[in-house]
Short mmCIF file of C-alpha atoms and ligand atoms in Angstrom, two decimals:
data_model
loop_
_atom_site.label_atom_id
_atom_site.label_comp_id
_atom_site.label_asym_id
_atom_site.label_seq_id
_atom_site.Cartn_x
_atom_site.Cartn_y
_atom_site.Cartn_z
CA MET B 285 0.00 0.00 0.00
CA GLU B 286 1.00 3.64 -0.57
CA LEU B 287 2.46 5.18 2.61
CA SER B 288 3.12 8.92 2.32
CA ASN B 289 4.34 9.89 5.76
CA VAL B 290 6.50 6.99 6.90
CA ALA B 291 9.82 7.49 5.08
CA GLY B 292 12.63 8.76 7.32
CA LYS B 293 10.57 8.41 10.51
CA VAL B 294 11.70 6.59 13.63
CA ILE B 295 8.96 4.15 14.60
CA GLY B 296 9.03 2.29 17.92
CA LEU B 297 7.29 -1.04 17.42
CA GLY B 298 6.24 -2.72 20.66
CA VAL B 299 5.46 -6.40 20.27
CA CYS B 300 3.60 -8.00 23.18
CA GLY B 301 3.06 -11.69 23.90
CA GLY B 302 0.32 -13.20 21.78
CA ILE B 303 0.06 -15.52 18.82
CA ALA B 304 -0.75 -12.53 16.58
CA ALA B 305 2.91 -11.47 17.04
CA TYR B 306 3.70 -13.51 13.91
CA LYS B 307 1.60 -11.12 11.78
CA VAL B 308 3.54 -8.15 13.15
CA VAL B 309 6.64 -9.45 11.38
CA GLU B 310 4.90 -8.33 8.17
CA LEU B 311 4.18 -4.92 9.72
CA ALA B 312 7.89 -4.47 10.57
CA ARG B 313 8.84 -5.46 7.03
CA GLU B 314 6.35 -3.10 5.34
CA LEU B 315 7.38 -0.15 7.52
CA THR B 316 11.07 -0.78 6.88
CA GLN B 317 10.48 -1.10 3.13
CA ALA B 318 8.59 2.20 3.17
CA GLY B 319 11.74 3.85 4.54
CA ALA B 320 11.04 3.95 8.28
CA ASP B 321 13.71 3.33 10.88
CA VAL B 322 11.92 0.64 12.89
CA ARG B 323 13.12 -0.04 16.46
CA VAL B 324 11.51 -3.10 17.95
CA VAL B 325 10.87 -3.67 21.64
CA MET B 326 9.53 -7.08 22.63
CA THR B 327 8.14 -8.27 25.95
CA PRO B 328 9.82 -11.46 27.13
CA SER B 329 6.61 -13.39 26.39
CA ALA B 330 6.52 -12.03 22.81
CA THR B 331 9.85 -13.79 22.24
CA GLU B 332 8.09 -17.09 23.01
CA PHE B 333 6.01 -16.56 19.87
CA VAL B 334 8.52 -14.97 17.47
CA GLY B 335 12.30 -14.81 17.74
CA ALA B 336 13.94 -11.42 18.24
CA ILE B 337 16.30 -12.28 15.40
CA THR B 338 13.39 -12.24 12.94
CA PHE B 339 12.70 -8.58 13.73
CA SER B 340 16.34 -7.53 13.91
CA THR B 341 17.04 -9.12 10.52
CA LEU B 342 14.07 -7.41 8.88
CA THR B 343 14.57 -3.98 10.42
CA GLY B 344 18.37 -3.91 10.50
CA ASN B 345 18.22 -2.71 14.12
CA PRO B 346 18.87 -4.57 17.36
CA VAL B 347 15.76 -5.66 19.22
CA ARG B 348 15.40 -4.75 22.89
CA THR B 349 13.62 -6.93 25.37
CA GLU B 350 15.00 -5.87 28.74
CA LEU B 351 15.01 -2.77 30.86
CA PHE B 352 18.62 -3.42 31.89
CA PRO B 353 20.40 -5.07 28.96
CA LYS B 354 23.46 -6.96 30.21
CA GLU B 355 25.62 -5.98 27.27
CA ALA B 356 25.38 -2.17 27.70
CA PRO B 357 23.31 -1.33 30.75
CA SER B 358 23.96 2.38 30.91
CA GLN B 359 24.24 3.30 27.25
CA ILE B 360 20.63 3.01 26.19
CA PRO B 361 18.37 4.65 28.76
CA HIS B 362 14.93 3.06 28.92
CA THR B 363 13.28 6.34 27.92
CA ASP B 364 15.42 7.00 24.84
CA LEU B 365 13.20 5.39 22.24
CA GLY B 366 9.98 6.78 23.70
CA ARG B 367 11.37 10.28 23.66
CA THR B 368 12.86 10.18 20.18
CA ALA B 369 10.42 8.01 18.19
CA ASP B 370 8.13 9.88 15.79
CA LEU B 371 5.44 7.31 16.61
CA ILE B 372 5.00 4.24 18.79
CA VAL B 373 2.87 1.34 17.61
CA ILE B 374 1.99 -1.55 19.90
CA ALA B 375 0.97 -4.73 18.10
CA PRO B 376 -0.35 -6.98 19.33
CA ALA B 377 -1.39 -4.88 22.34
CA THR B 378 -2.35 -7.19 25.19
CA ALA B 379 -4.80 -6.48 28.01
CA LYS B 380 -1.88 -6.29 30.45
CA THR B 381 0.12 -3.72 28.49
CA MET B 382 -2.96 -1.52 28.01
CA ALA B 383 -3.86 -1.83 31.72
CA LYS B 384 -0.37 -0.85 32.84
CA PHE B 385 -0.25 2.12 30.50
CA ALA B 386 -3.72 3.30 31.54
CA ARG B 387 -2.56 3.27 35.19
CA GLY B 388 0.91 4.70 34.54
CA ILE B 389 2.79 1.61 35.73
CA SER B 390 6.33 1.36 34.44
CA ASP B 391 8.00 -1.87 35.51
CA ASP B 392 9.50 -3.15 32.26
CA LEU B 393 10.86 -1.86 28.98
CA MET B 394 7.50 -1.87 27.14
CA SER B 395 5.75 0.20 29.82
CA ALA B 396 8.73 2.57 30.08
CA LEU B 397 8.57 3.02 26.30
CA LEU B 398 4.91 3.98 26.50
CA LEU B 399 5.21 6.29 29.51
CA SER B 400 8.07 8.22 27.96
CA ALA B 401 6.46 8.55 24.51
CA LYS B 402 6.41 12.06 23.09
CA GLY B 403 4.77 11.31 19.75
CA PRO B 404 1.49 9.65 18.78
CA ILE B 405 0.70 6.11 19.92
CA VAL B 406 -1.19 3.52 17.88
CA MET B 407 -2.46 0.35 19.56
CA ALA B 408 -3.64 -2.75 17.73
CA PRO B 409 -5.13 -5.01 20.40
CA ALA B 410 -5.44 -8.78 20.13
CA MET B 411 -6.85 -11.07 22.79
CA HIS B 412 -9.64 -13.50 23.55
CA THR B 413 -13.15 -12.08 23.28
CA GLU B 414 -13.84 -12.38 27.03
CA MET B 415 -10.71 -10.43 27.86
CA TRP B 416 -11.48 -7.70 25.31
CA GLU B 417 -15.06 -7.36 26.51
CA ASN B 418 -14.14 -7.36 30.20
CA GLU B 419 -15.19 -4.15 31.87
CA ALA B 420 -11.65 -3.47 33.10
CA THR B 421 -10.22 -3.72 29.59
CA GLN B 422 -12.98 -1.55 28.14
CA GLU B 423 -12.42 1.07 30.83
CA ASN B 424 -8.70 1.09 30.07
CA VAL B 425 -9.40 1.48 26.35
CA GLN B 426 -11.68 4.46 27.08
CA THR B 427 -9.05 6.03 29.33
CA LEU B 428 -6.35 5.64 26.72
CA LYS B 429 -8.59 6.91 23.91
CA ALA B 430 -9.40 9.98 26.00
CA ARG B 431 -5.67 10.60 26.30
CA GLY B 432 -5.25 10.48 22.54
CA VAL B 433 -4.13 6.89 21.91
CA ARG B 434 -5.32 5.72 18.49
CA PHE B 435 -6.88 2.25 18.48
CA VAL B 436 -7.10 0.13 15.38
CA GLY B 437 -9.13 -3.08 15.66
CA PRO B 438 -9.58 -5.61 17.08
CA ASP B 439 -11.53 -7.39 14.33
CA SER B 440 -13.94 -10.29 14.58
CA GLY B 441 -13.00 -13.73 13.35
CA PRO B 442 -11.09 -16.88 14.28
CA LEU B 443 -8.88 -16.48 17.36
CA ALA B 444 -6.18 -18.73 18.77
CA GLY B 445 -7.44 -22.31 19.17
CA PRO B 446 -11.05 -23.08 18.37
CA ASP B 447 -12.47 -19.69 19.45
CA VAL B 448 -14.23 -17.26 17.11
CA GLY B 449 -15.19 -13.69 18.10
CA VAL B 450 -13.99 -10.13 18.61
CA GLY B 451 -10.34 -9.88 19.55
CA ARG B 452 -8.46 -10.70 16.37
CA LEU B 453 -5.54 -8.45 15.44
CA THR B 454 -6.73 -6.26 12.61
CA GLU B 455 -5.18 -6.62 9.16
CA VAL B 456 -1.66 -5.24 8.80
CA THR B 457 -2.89 -2.84 6.09
CA ASN B 458 -5.26 -1.23 8.64
CA ILE B 459 -2.41 -0.76 11.11
CA LEU B 460 -0.23 0.74 8.36
CA ALA B 461 -3.03 3.12 7.34
CA ALA B 462 -3.50 4.31 10.96
CA ILE B 463 0.27 4.83 11.37
CA ASP B 464 0.45 6.79 8.12
CA GLU B 465 -2.53 8.96 9.08
CA GLU B 466 -1.17 9.69 12.58
CA LEU B 467 2.24 10.61 11.19
CA GLY B 468 0.52 12.91 8.70
CA ARG B 469 -1.20 14.62 11.60
CA THR B 470 1.94 15.36 13.59
CA GLU B 471 3.23 18.86 13.17
CA ASP B 472 0.56 19.71 10.58
CA LEU B 473 -0.44 22.73 12.69
CA THR B 474 3.09 23.82 13.50
CA ASP B 475 3.12 27.37 14.86
CA VAL B 476 -0.55 27.93 14.01
CA ARG B 477 -2.05 29.99 16.84
CA VAL B 478 -5.18 28.32 18.13
CA LEU B 479 -7.51 29.74 20.77
CA VAL B 480 -9.82 27.24 22.46
CA THR B 481 -12.46 28.05 25.06
CA ALA B 482 -13.74 25.32 27.35
CA GLY B 483 -16.01 24.56 30.27
CA GLY B 484 -19.01 26.49 31.51
CA THR B 485 -19.26 29.92 33.10
CA GLN B 486 -20.62 30.68 36.58
CA GLU B 487 -22.73 33.81 37.15
CA PRO B 488 -22.81 34.78 40.83
CA ILE B 489 -26.04 35.24 42.74
CA ASP B 490 -24.33 35.83 46.10
CA ALA B 491 -21.03 34.91 47.75
CA VAL B 492 -21.67 31.16 47.49
CA ARG B 493 -24.33 30.60 44.81
CA PHE B 494 -24.21 30.89 41.06
CA ILE B 495 -26.06 30.08 37.83
CA GLY B 496 -24.02 27.59 35.86
CA ASN B 497 -24.31 24.60 33.58
CA ARG B 498 -23.09 21.02 33.43
CA SER B 499 -20.17 21.53 31.04
CA SER B 500 -17.12 19.65 32.35
CA GLY B 501 -14.54 21.09 29.94
CA THR B 502 -13.61 17.66 28.54
CA MET B 503 -14.22 18.54 24.86
CA GLY B 504 -12.34 21.85 24.99
CA PHE B 505 -9.39 20.32 26.85
CA ALA B 506 -9.29 17.49 24.26
CA LEU B 507 -9.19 20.10 21.47
CA ALA B 508 -6.35 21.94 23.19
CA ALA B 509 -4.35 18.74 23.76
CA GLU B 510 -4.85 17.58 20.18
CA ALA B 511 -3.87 20.96 18.72
CA ILE B 512 -0.70 20.99 20.85
CA ARG B 513 0.19 17.48 19.70
CA ARG B 514 -0.01 18.74 16.14
CA GLY B 515 2.35 21.61 16.74
CA ALA B 516 -0.08 24.49 17.35
CA LYS B 517 0.54 27.30 19.84
CA VAL B 518 -2.52 27.03 22.02
CA THR B 519 -4.25 29.41 24.38
CA LEU B 520 -6.90 27.65 26.45
CA ILE B 521 -9.45 29.83 28.21
CA SER B 522 -11.64 27.86 30.53
CA GLY B 523 -14.44 28.24 33.01
CA PRO B 524 -14.03 26.35 36.32
CA THR B 525 -13.28 22.62 35.79
CA HIS B 526 -11.52 19.79 37.61
CA LEU B 527 -9.29 19.06 34.63
CA VAL B 528 -5.55 19.63 34.45
CA PRO B 529 -4.66 21.88 31.50
CA PRO B 530 -1.98 20.66 29.07
CA SER B 531 1.32 22.10 30.27
CA ALA B 532 2.22 23.43 26.81
CA ALA B 533 -0.95 25.57 26.63
CA GLU B 534 -1.12 29.15 27.73
CA PHE B 535 -3.91 28.73 30.24
CA VAL B 536 -6.36 31.40 31.35
CA SER B 537 -8.92 30.59 34.00
CA VAL B 538 -12.17 32.59 34.08
CA ALA B 539 -15.44 32.34 35.96
CA THR B 540 -18.13 34.55 34.41
CA ALA B 541 -19.30 35.23 30.85
CA ALA B 542 -17.95 38.78 31.14
CA GLU B 543 -14.51 37.45 32.14
CA MET B 544 -14.67 34.97 29.27
CA GLU B 545 -15.52 37.78 26.82
CA GLN B 546 -12.62 39.90 28.12
CA ALA B 547 -10.08 37.06 28.08
CA VAL B 548 -11.09 36.00 24.57
CA MET B 549 -10.95 39.54 23.17
CA ASP B 550 -7.49 40.06 24.74
CA VAL B 551 -5.95 37.31 22.60
CA ALA B 552 -8.37 36.81 19.69
CA SER B 553 -6.59 39.05 17.22
CA ASP B 554 -3.42 36.89 17.43
CA ALA B 555 -5.27 33.65 16.77
CA ARG B 556 -5.55 32.07 13.34
CA VAL B 557 -8.10 29.52 14.54
CA ILE B 558 -10.67 30.15 17.28
CA ILE B 559 -12.77 27.33 18.65
CA MET B 560 -15.55 28.56 20.93
CA ASN B 561 -16.33 25.36 22.75
CA ALA B 562 -17.24 26.95 26.10
CA ALA B 563 -20.81 26.79 27.31
CA VAL B 564 -21.15 30.50 28.01
CA SER B 565 -24.12 31.49 30.13
CA ASP B 566 -26.78 33.36 28.14
CA TRP B 567 -27.98 35.27 31.20
CA ARG B 568 -26.58 36.61 34.45
CA PRO B 569 -28.29 37.92 37.58
CA VAL B 570 -28.65 41.70 37.39
CA LYS B 571 -27.65 41.87 41.03
CA ASN B 572 -24.92 40.04 42.95
CA TRP B 573 -26.02 40.12 46.59
CA GLY B 574 -22.41 39.76 47.75
CA GLU B 575 -23.01 38.42 51.26
CA LYS B 576 -24.58 34.98 51.49
CA LEU B 577 -28.37 35.22 51.35
CA LYS B 578 -30.03 33.83 54.49
CA LYS B 579 -32.81 31.25 54.29
CA ALA B 580 -34.80 33.07 56.95
CA ASP B 581 -35.08 36.09 54.63
CA GLY B 582 -37.10 33.96 52.18
CA PRO B 583 -36.36 33.03 48.54
CA PRO B 584 -34.89 35.88 46.51
CA THR B 585 -36.36 37.02 43.20
CA ILE B 586 -33.51 36.81 40.74
CA GLU B 587 -33.79 39.17 37.81
CA LEU B 588 -31.66 38.16 34.84
CA GLU B 589 -30.06 40.13 32.03
CA PRO B 590 -28.45 38.81 28.83
CA THR B 591 -24.68 38.37 28.57
CA GLN B 592 -22.67 39.30 25.49
CA ASP B 593 -22.57 36.60 22.81
CA VAL B 594 -18.80 36.10 22.56
CA LEU B 595 -19.01 34.15 19.31
CA ILE B 596 -21.03 36.84 17.56
CA ASP B 597 -18.61 39.50 18.82
CA LEU B 598 -15.67 37.47 17.53
CA VAL B 599 -17.23 37.12 14.08
CA SER B 600 -17.93 40.84 13.91
CA ARG B 601 -14.22 41.55 14.57
CA ARG B 602 -12.87 38.68 12.50
CA ARG B 603 -9.55 39.48 10.86
CA ASP B 604 -8.54 38.23 7.40
CA GLY B 605 -7.99 34.49 7.19
CA GLN B 606 -9.23 33.83 10.72
CA VAL B 607 -11.18 30.61 11.12
CA ILE B 608 -13.99 30.62 13.68
CA VAL B 609 -15.63 27.44 14.91
CA GLY B 610 -18.57 27.34 17.30
CA PHE B 611 -20.39 24.58 19.12
CA ALA B 612 -24.10 24.03 19.54
CA ALA B 613 -25.21 22.06 22.57
CA GLU B 614 -28.68 20.70 21.89
CA THR B 615 -31.08 18.27 23.47
CA GLN B 616 -33.21 17.88 20.34
CA GLU B 617 -33.34 18.61 16.59
CA LEU B 618 -29.57 18.81 16.37
CA GLU B 619 -29.33 19.38 12.62
CA ARG B 620 -31.91 22.15 12.46
CA HIS B 621 -30.42 24.04 15.41
CA ALA B 622 -26.82 23.63 14.24
CA LEU B 623 -27.73 24.97 10.79
CA GLU B 624 -29.65 27.86 12.31
CA LYS B 625 -26.68 28.74 14.53
CA VAL B 626 -24.09 28.62 11.75
CA GLY B 627 -26.21 31.15 9.88
CA LYS B 628 -27.11 33.34 12.84
CA LYS B 629 -23.63 33.48 14.38
CA GLY B 630 -21.64 33.66 11.13
CA ALA B 631 -19.06 31.03 12.17
CA ASP B 632 -17.30 28.94 9.51
CA LEU B 633 -18.38 25.75 11.17
CA ILE B 634 -20.70 24.77 14.00
CA VAL B 635 -20.13 21.45 15.74
CA GLY B 636 -23.56 20.41 16.93
CA ASN B 637 -23.52 17.94 19.78
CA LEU B 638 -26.26 16.20 21.65
CA VAL B 639 -26.18 16.85 25.37
CA GLY B 640 -27.96 15.12 28.20
CA THR B 641 -27.75 11.54 26.89
CA GLU B 642 -25.75 8.68 28.38
CA ASP B 643 -23.18 8.56 25.59
CA SER B 644 -23.03 12.19 24.56
CA GLY B 645 -22.70 15.58 26.16
CA PHE B 646 -21.64 17.07 29.46
CA GLY B 647 -19.20 15.06 31.54
CA VAL B 648 -19.24 12.05 29.18
CA GLN B 649 -16.13 10.81 27.32
CA THR B 650 -17.92 10.33 23.98
CA ASN B 651 -19.96 12.60 21.72
CA ARG B 652 -22.62 12.29 19.06
CA ALA B 653 -21.99 15.22 16.81
CA LEU B 654 -22.67 16.66 13.40
CA LEU B 655 -20.88 19.37 11.52
CA ALA B 656 -22.80 22.26 9.97
CA PHE B 657 -20.73 24.38 7.59
CA ARG B 658 -21.48 27.94 6.56
CA GLY B 659 -23.32 27.53 3.26
CA GLY B 660 -25.51 24.70 4.53
CA GLU B 661 -23.39 21.54 4.15
CA VAL B 662 -24.00 19.05 6.94
CA ARG B 663 -21.91 16.05 7.87
CA GLU B 664 -23.15 13.52 10.41
CA LEU B 665 -20.53 11.78 12.50
CA PRO B 666 -20.63 8.40 14.23
CA ILE B 667 -20.31 8.28 18.01
CA MET B 668 -16.67 8.74 18.97
CA SER B 669 -14.42 9.78 21.84
CA LYS B 670 -14.08 13.51 22.43
CA ARG B 671 -10.38 13.24 21.66
CA GLU B 672 -11.18 11.58 18.30
CA LEU B 673 -13.74 14.28 17.57
CA ALA B 674 -11.12 16.91 18.40
CA GLY B 675 -8.76 15.32 15.85
CA LEU B 676 -11.45 15.28 13.21
CA ILE B 677 -12.43 18.91 13.78
CA LEU B 678 -8.79 19.96 13.43
CA ASP B 679 -8.43 17.82 10.26
CA LEU B 680 -11.38 19.68 8.74
CA VAL B 681 -10.18 23.11 9.82
CA LYS B 682 -6.83 22.33 8.22
CA GLU B 683 -8.26 20.87 5.01
CA ARG B 684 -10.95 23.45 4.38
CA PHE B 685 -9.76 26.70 5.83
CA LEU B 686 -5.98 26.88 6.35
N1 CTP C 263 -21.74 31.43 22.85
C1 CTP C 263 -21.02 32.58 23.13
N2 CTP C 263 -21.49 33.48 24.02
C2 CTP C 263 -22.68 33.29 24.63
C3 CTP C 263 -23.43 32.14 24.36
C4 CTP C 263 -22.93 31.21 23.47
O1 CTP C 263 -19.94 32.75 22.56
N3 CTP C 263 -23.10 34.19 25.48
C5 CTP C 263 -21.20 30.48 21.86
C6 CTP C 263 -20.83 29.15 22.44
O2 CTP C 263 -19.47 29.13 22.86
C7 CTP C 263 -21.03 28.20 21.25
C8 CTP C 263 -22.16 28.88 20.48
O3 CTP C 263 -22.19 30.23 20.91
O4 CTP C 263 -19.89 28.16 20.42
C9 CTP C 263 -23.51 28.28 20.68
O5 CTP C 263 -23.80 28.17 22.05
P1 CTP C 263 -25.18 27.52 22.53
O6 CTP C 263 -25.27 27.64 24.01
O7 CTP C 263 -25.35 26.17 21.91
O8 CTP C 263 -26.23 28.47 21.80
P2 CTP C 263 -26.90 29.79 22.18
O9 CTP C 263 -26.44 30.85 21.24
O10 CTP C 263 -26.72 30.10 23.62
O11 CTP C 263 -28.42 29.48 21.83
P3 CTP C 263 -29.49 28.55 22.64
O12 CTP C 263 -29.10 28.68 24.09
O13 CTP C 263 -30.79 29.18 22.32
O14 CTP C 263 -29.39 27.17 22.14
#
């Protein structure tokens, strides 16, 4: 198959213990033939299935299996490959390796490789159906997906022994395609200034109470992390959340819609791409009582006034070449509302997402979304992790507008 982004790249190939390891020999060969510098790390159990010499012969590089190699213990630090590889691919990825990585355990060379990785990570799992479907494994997969790990497979079909079901290593061509796509995505936003807003705002009623919404910030933080991974210079402006901002982002914390407006306007003119993901309050109490209201004084009547629409203000001040993306959080009629908003607000693209369902919306790791472009084009998307959706939004921004 045609691989456009592989030549000259250093690829760390982690081979875990499983019968599917024999298929990964072909993966190593294809990557090497396409011009990649393939450095193989095997777990000791992987060497029970395929000999290290098979990989070293095909790749022309020594294979590492131990954290402390006897021949040169101090020369090759265990974090070297993780730090320098353009991409790490784990195939077959076993339940154990995924579990350790999800929990941050580093007790062998494979886990050290993963924990020290700087570039994208692709995982091609293979295991028995029961192990794949186990709640623990599924939770680990969700955790890793949320952190940006790309999964490819597993497929359904015959497994080791007489079993048939989900858990089969996907075809080598699928793994190659995922590697090529991920490599194409690295650095494709180098030095592009991206402003992302995230979370919800809080409009004070008194010293302890506020009007807010259920936005957790997950989608906006995923967008910021993904943009950073692709080389962008990111400013992340967020309402209160429990999330840890990516260290490479310039982070601005705000509370109210007015603070959000101010913070956005302070940096907007420098940004090439602006993604207004924050759930900004549409109204605020006219009066902030300051001191805590006392129950004995009876329920207050809270008069509300509208806040500024930050997105509309941004569009009205848009500078040449600036790309502006909005979100539309809806509980019903997603397509109609998203199309209405793209017209009304004048953004280039509105990402409509369903909120308030079990698998989409506030505080959930996945989203059901559709894209409404200015001009009326609509693209429906399958359910996916917020991190995957972030990648797709940035792909489209790059393809269509940059
Ligand atoms: N938005 C904004 N400022 C506001 C309200 C919303 O910038 N005061 C932005 C959001 O960041 C989002 C888009 O507008 O990108 C749509 O937000 P949403 O809450 O879905 O829509 P609203 O305009 O508030 O309309 P409605 O509440 O009627 O759905």
